[in-house]
mmCIF file of C-alpha atoms in Angstrom:
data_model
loop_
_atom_site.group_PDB
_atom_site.id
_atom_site.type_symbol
_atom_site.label_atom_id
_atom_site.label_comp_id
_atom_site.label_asym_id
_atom_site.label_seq_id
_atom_site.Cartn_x
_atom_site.Cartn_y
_atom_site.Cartn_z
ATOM 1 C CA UNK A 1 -12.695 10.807 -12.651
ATOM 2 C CA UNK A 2 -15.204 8.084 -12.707
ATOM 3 C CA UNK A 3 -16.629 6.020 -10.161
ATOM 4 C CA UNK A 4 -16.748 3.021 -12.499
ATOM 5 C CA UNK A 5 -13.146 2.803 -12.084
ATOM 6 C CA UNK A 6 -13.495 0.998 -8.729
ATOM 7 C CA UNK A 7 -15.619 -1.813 -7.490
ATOM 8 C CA UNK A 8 -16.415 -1.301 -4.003
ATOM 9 C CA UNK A 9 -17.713 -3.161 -1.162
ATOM 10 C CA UNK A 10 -18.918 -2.787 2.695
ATOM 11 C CA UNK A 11 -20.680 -5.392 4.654
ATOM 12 C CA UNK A 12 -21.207 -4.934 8.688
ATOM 13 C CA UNK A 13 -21.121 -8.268 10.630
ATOM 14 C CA UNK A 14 -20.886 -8.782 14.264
ATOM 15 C CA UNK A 15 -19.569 -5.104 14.781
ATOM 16 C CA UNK A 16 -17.091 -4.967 12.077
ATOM 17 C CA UNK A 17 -17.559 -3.340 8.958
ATOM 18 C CA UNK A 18 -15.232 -5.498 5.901
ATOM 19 C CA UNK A 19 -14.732 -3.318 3.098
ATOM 20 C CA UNK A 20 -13.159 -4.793 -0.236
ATOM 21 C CA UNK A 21 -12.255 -2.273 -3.308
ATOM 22 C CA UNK A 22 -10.984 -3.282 -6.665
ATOM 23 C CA UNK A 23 -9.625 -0.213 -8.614
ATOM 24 C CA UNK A 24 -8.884 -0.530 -12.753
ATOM 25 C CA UNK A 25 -5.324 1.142 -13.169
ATOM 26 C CA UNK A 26 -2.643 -0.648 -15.139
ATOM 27 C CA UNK A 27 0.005 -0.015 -11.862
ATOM 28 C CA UNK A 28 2.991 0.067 -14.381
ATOM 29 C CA UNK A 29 6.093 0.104 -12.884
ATOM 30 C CA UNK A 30 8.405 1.912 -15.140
ATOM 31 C CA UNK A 31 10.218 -1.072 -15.765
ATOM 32 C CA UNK A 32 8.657 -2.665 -17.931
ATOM 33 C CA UNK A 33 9.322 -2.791 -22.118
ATOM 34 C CA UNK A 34 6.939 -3.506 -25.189
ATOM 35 C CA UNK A 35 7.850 -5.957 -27.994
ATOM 36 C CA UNK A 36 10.002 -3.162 -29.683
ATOM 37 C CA UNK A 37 11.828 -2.610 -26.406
ATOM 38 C CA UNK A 38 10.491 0.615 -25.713
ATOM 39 C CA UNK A 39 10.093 1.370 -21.959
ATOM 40 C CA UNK A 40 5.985 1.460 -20.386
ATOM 41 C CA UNK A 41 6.851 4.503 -18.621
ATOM 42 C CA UNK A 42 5.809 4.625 -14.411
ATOM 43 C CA UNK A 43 1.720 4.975 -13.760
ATOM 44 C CA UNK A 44 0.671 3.854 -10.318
ATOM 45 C CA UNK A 45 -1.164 4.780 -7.774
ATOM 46 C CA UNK A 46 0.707 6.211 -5.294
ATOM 47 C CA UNK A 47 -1.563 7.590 -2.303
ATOM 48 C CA UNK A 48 -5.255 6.095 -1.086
ATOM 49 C CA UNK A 49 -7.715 7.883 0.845
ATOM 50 C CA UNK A 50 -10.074 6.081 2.914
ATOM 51 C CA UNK A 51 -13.386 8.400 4.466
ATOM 52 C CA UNK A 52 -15.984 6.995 6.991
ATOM 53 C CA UNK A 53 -18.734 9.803 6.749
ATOM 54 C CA UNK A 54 -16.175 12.249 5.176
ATOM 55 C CA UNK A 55 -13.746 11.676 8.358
ATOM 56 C CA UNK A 56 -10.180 10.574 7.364
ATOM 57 C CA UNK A 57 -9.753 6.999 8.812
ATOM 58 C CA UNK A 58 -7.073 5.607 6.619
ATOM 59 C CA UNK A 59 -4.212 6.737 4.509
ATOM 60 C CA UNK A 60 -2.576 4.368 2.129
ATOM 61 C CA UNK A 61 0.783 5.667 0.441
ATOM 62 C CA UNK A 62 2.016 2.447 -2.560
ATOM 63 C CA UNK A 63 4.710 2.236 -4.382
ATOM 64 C CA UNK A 64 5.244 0.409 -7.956
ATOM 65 C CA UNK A 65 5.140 -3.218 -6.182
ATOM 66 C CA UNK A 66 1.294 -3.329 -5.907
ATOM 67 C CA UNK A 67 0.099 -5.352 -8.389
ATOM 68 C CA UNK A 68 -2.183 -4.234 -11.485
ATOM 69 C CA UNK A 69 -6.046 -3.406 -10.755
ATOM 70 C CA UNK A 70 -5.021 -3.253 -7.297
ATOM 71 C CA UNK A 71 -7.266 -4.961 -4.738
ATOM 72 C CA UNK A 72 -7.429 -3.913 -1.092
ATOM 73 C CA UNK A 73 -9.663 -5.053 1.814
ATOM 74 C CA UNK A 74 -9.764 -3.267 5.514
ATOM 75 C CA UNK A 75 -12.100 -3.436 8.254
ATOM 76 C CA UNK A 76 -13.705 -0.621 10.138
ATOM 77 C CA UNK A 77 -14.528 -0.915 13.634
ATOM 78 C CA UNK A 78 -16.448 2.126 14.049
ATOM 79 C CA UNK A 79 -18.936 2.349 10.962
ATOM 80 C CA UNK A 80 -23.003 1.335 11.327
ATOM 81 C CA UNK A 81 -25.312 0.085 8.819
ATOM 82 C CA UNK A 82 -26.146 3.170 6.399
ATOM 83 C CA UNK A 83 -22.737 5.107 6.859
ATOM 84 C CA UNK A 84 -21.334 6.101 3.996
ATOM 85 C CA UNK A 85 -17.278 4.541 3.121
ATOM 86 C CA UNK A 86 -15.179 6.183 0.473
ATOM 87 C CA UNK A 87 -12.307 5.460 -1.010
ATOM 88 C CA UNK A 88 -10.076 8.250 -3.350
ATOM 89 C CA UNK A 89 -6.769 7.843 -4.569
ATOM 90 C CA UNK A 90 -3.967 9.890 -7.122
ATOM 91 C CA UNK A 91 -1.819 7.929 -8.848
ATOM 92 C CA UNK A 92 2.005 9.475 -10.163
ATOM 93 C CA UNK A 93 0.242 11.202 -13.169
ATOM 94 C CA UNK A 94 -1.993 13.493 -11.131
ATOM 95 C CA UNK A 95 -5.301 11.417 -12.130
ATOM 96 C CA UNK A 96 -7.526 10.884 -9.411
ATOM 97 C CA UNK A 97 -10.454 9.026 -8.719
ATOM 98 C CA UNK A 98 -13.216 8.485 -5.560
ATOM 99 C CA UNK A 99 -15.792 6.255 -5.018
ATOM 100 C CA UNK A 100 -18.067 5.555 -2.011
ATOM 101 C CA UNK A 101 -20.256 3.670 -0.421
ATOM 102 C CA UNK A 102 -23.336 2.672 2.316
ATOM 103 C CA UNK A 103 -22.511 0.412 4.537
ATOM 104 C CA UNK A 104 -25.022 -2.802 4.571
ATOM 105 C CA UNK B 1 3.117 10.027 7.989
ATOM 106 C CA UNK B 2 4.278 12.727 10.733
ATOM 107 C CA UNK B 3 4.236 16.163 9.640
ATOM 108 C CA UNK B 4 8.254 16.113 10.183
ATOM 109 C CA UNK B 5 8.978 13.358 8.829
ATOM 110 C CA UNK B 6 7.073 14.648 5.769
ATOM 111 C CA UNK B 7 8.547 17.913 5.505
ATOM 112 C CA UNK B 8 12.353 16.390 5.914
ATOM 113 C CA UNK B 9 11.182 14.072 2.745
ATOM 114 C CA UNK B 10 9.629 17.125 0.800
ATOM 115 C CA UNK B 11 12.827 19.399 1.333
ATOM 116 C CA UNK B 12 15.330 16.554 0.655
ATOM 117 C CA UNK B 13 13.216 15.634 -2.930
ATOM 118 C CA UNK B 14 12.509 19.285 -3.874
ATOM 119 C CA UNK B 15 15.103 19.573 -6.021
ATOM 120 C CA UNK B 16 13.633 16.562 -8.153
ATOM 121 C CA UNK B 17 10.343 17.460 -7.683
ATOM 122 C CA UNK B 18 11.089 21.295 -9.383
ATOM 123 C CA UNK B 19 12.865 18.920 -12.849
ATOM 124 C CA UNK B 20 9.892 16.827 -12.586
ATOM 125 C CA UNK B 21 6.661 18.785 -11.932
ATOM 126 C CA UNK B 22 4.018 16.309 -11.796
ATOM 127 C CA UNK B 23 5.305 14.852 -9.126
ATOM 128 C CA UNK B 24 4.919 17.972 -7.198
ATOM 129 C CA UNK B 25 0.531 16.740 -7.077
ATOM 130 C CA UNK B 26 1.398 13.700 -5.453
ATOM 131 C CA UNK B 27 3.766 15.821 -2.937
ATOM 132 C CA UNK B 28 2.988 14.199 -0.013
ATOM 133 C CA UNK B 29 3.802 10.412 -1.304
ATOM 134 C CA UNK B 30 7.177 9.777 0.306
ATOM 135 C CA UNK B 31 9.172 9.340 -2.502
ATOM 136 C CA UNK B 32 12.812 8.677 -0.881
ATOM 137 C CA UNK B 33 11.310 5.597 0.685
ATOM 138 C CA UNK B 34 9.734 3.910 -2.202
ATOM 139 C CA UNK B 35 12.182 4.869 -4.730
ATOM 140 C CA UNK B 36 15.204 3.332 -2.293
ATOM 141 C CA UNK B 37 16.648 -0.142 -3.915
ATOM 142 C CA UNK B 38 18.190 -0.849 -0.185
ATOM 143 C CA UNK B 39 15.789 -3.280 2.017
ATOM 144 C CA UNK B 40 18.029 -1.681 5.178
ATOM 145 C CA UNK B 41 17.781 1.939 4.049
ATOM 146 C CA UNK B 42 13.653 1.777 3.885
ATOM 147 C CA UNK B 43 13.773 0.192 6.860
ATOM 148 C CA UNK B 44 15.574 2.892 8.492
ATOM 149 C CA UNK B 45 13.864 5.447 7.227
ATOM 150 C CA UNK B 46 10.277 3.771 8.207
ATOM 151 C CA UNK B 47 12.193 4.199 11.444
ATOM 152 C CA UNK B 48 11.890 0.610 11.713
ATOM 153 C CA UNK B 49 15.208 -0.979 11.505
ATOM 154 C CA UNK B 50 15.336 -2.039 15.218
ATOM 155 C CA UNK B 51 12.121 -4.051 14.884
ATOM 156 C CA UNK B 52 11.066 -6.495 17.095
ATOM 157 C CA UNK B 53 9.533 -9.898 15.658
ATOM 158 C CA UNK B 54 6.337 -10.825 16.602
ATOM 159 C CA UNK B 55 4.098 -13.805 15.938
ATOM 160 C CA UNK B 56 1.064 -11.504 16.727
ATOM 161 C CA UNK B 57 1.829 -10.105 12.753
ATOM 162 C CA UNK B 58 0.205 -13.262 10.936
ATOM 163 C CA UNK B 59 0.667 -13.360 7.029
ATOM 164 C CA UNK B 60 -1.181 -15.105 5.129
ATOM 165 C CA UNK B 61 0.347 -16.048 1.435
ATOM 166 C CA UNK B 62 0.786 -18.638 -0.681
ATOM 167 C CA UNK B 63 4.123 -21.015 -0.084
ATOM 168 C CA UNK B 64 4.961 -20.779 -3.524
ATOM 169 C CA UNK B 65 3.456 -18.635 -6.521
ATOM 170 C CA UNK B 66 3.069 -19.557 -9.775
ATOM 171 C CA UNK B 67 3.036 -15.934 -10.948
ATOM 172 C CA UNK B 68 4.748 -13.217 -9.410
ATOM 173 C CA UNK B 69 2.479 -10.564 -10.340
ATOM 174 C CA UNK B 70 -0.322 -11.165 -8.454
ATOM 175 C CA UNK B 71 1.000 -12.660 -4.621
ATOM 176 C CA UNK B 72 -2.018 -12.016 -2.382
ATOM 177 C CA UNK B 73 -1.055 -11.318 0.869
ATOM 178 C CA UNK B 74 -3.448 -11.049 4.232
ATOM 179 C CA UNK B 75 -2.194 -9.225 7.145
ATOM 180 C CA UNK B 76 -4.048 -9.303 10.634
ATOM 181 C CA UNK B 77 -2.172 -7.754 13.416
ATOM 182 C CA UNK B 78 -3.447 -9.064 17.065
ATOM 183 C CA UNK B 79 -0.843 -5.679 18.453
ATOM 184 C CA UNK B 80 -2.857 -3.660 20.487
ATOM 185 C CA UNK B 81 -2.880 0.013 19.552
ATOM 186 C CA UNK B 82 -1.896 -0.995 15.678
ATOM 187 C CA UNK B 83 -1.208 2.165 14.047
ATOM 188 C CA UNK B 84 0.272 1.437 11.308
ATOM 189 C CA UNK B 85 1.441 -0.878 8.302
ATOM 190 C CA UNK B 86 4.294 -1.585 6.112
ATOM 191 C CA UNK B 87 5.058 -4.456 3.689
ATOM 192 C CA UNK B 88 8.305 -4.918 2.052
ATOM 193 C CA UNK B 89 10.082 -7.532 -0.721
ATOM 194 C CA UNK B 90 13.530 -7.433 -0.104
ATOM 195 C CA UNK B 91 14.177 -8.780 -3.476
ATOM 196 C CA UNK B 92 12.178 -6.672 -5.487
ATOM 197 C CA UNK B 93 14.173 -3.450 -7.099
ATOM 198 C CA UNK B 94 12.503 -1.199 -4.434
ATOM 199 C CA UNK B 95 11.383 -3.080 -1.698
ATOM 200 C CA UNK B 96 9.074 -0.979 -0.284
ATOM 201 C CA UNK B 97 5.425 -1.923 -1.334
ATOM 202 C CA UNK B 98 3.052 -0.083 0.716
ATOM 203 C CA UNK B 99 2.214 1.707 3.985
ATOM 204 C CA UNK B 100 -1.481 1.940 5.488
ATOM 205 C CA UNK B 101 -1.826 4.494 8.366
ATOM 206 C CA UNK B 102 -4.533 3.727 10.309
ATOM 207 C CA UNK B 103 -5.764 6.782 12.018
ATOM 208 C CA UNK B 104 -8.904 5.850 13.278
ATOM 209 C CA UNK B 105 -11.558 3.230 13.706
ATOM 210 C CA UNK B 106 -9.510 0.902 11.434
ATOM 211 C CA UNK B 107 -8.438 -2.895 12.939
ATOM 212 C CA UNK B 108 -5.309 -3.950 11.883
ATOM 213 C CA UNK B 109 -6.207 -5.768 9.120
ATOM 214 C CA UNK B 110 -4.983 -5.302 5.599
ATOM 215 C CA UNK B 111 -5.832 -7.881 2.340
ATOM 216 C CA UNK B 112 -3.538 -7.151 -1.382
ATOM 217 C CA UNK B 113 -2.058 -7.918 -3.825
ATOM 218 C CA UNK B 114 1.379 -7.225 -4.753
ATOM 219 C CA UNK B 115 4.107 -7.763 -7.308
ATOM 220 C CA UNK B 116 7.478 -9.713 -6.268
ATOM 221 C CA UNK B 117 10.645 -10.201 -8.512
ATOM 222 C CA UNK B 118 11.805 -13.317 -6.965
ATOM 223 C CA UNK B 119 11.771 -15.701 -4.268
ATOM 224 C CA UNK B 120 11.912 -13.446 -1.772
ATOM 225 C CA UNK B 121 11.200 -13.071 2.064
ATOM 226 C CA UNK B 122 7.828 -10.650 3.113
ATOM 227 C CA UNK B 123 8.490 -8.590 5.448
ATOM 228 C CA UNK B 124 5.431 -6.897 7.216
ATOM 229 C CA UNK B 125 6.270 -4.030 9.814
ATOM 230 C CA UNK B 126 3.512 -2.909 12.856
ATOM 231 C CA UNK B 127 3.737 0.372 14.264
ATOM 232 C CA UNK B 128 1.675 -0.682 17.563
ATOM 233 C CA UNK B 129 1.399 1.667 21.016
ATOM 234 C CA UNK B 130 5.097 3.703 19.196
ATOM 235 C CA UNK B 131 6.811 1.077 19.021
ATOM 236 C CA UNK B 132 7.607 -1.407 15.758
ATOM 237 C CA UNK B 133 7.436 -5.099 15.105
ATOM 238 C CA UNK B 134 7.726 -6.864 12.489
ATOM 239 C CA UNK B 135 7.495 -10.481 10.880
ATOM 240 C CA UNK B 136 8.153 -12.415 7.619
ATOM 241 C CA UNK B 137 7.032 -14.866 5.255
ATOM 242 C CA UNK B 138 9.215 -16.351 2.823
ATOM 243 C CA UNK B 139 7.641 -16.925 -0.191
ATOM 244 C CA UNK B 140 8.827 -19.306 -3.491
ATOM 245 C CA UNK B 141 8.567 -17.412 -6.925
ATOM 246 C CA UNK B 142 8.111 -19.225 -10.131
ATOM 247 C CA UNK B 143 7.822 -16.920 -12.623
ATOM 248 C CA UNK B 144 9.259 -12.914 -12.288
ATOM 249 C CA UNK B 145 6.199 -10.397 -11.153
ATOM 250 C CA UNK B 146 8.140 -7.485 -11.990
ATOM 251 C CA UNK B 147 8.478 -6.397 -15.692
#
């Protein structure tokens, strides 16, 4: 899917590399019921993939207690000005979605 | 996750995933442990039920929140070797919230945002050098985060 659905960012300072995402996905739990009490059936995200120059460095696995338009910040302690971060993640309905990013 | 622990998870959901076969693309999500309502059984099956506290687990949220859908929570674990991280809300209808494996290059350091039912303890869990630890942080909820 598209890139625009996340909001990503990677600043190195003093070795460390912060890197704060912000995804759009609605994160319903399944639990939840409109005005007619019909049920908002389950769509979350359920695993996040984190690459430092296509090498595996994190795996994420959520459940339906993250909130909506989840937010996440990590720090790398290997990544340089220039590498590239990226962050992919499937959600209970098969969707999927990546985004990356150079390190500054 | 171990490739054991994830095939004893596949096999024991199989059956559900064959009724329900979208699930079967997010396969390797360990379903038995987020979908479990019991605070003790996710524990155990995180492996983590003999835990050890530790004030080197500092979290970071608010006292009390206004708004239980949106408690962010910061996590910086000081353990040396941190390989991994689990938060749970024993109040919420299935506690587990998330787990970050950190396989490389990655401090142990984790910043979200998560939903909570109720006044509820946090409970974050540190997989550091094999062993776990774990710590809490009781928070106040105003108003219900989980619809």
């Amino acid at each position: 899917m598209m890139a625009k659905n996340m909001k990503m960012r990677a600043r190195f300072n003093d070795g460390i590399t912060t890197v704060k995402v912000l995804m759009h996905h609605p994160m319903e739990t399944g639990r939840r019921k409109t005005d007619d009490d019909v049920t908002i059936p389950a769509h979350f995200v359920q695993v996040v993939t984190v690459k430092l120059n296509d090498q595996v460095v994190m795996e994420s696995q959520w459940g339906t207690g993250i909130s909506k338009n989840p937010y996440l910040t990590f720090k790398l302690t290997n990544a340089k000005v220039g590498d590239t971060v990226s962050v992919a993640w499937e959600d209970n309905k098969g969707e999927q979605s990546e985004s990356s990013i150079a390190v500054t | 996750m171990h490739r054991r622990q994830f095939i004893k998870a596949l096999s024991s959901t199989l059956a559900a995933v064959w009724l329900a076969p979208k699930m079967a693309l997010a396969a390797i999500w360990n379903k038995p442990v987020f979908e479990t309502t019991q605070m003790t059984q996710a524990l155990k099956d995180l492996g983590a039920d003999l835990a050890i506290k530790s004030d080197k687990i500092q979290i970071k949220a608010p006292d009390r929140a206004e708004n239980g859908a949106i408690v962010q929570l910061e996590i910086d674990s000081s353990l040396a070797n941190t390989e991994s991280i689990a938060i749970l809300v024993e109040k919420n209808p299935t506690p587990l919230i998330a787990t970050y494996n950190l396989v490389e290059g990655v401090a142990g350091y984790v910043v979200t945002r998560i939903n909570m039912a109720d006044t509820s303890d946090i409970t974050v869990i540190v997989k550091a050098g094999g062993v776990f630890y774990k710590n809490t942080k009781n928070v106040v909820v105003l108003e219900s985060g989980c619809g």
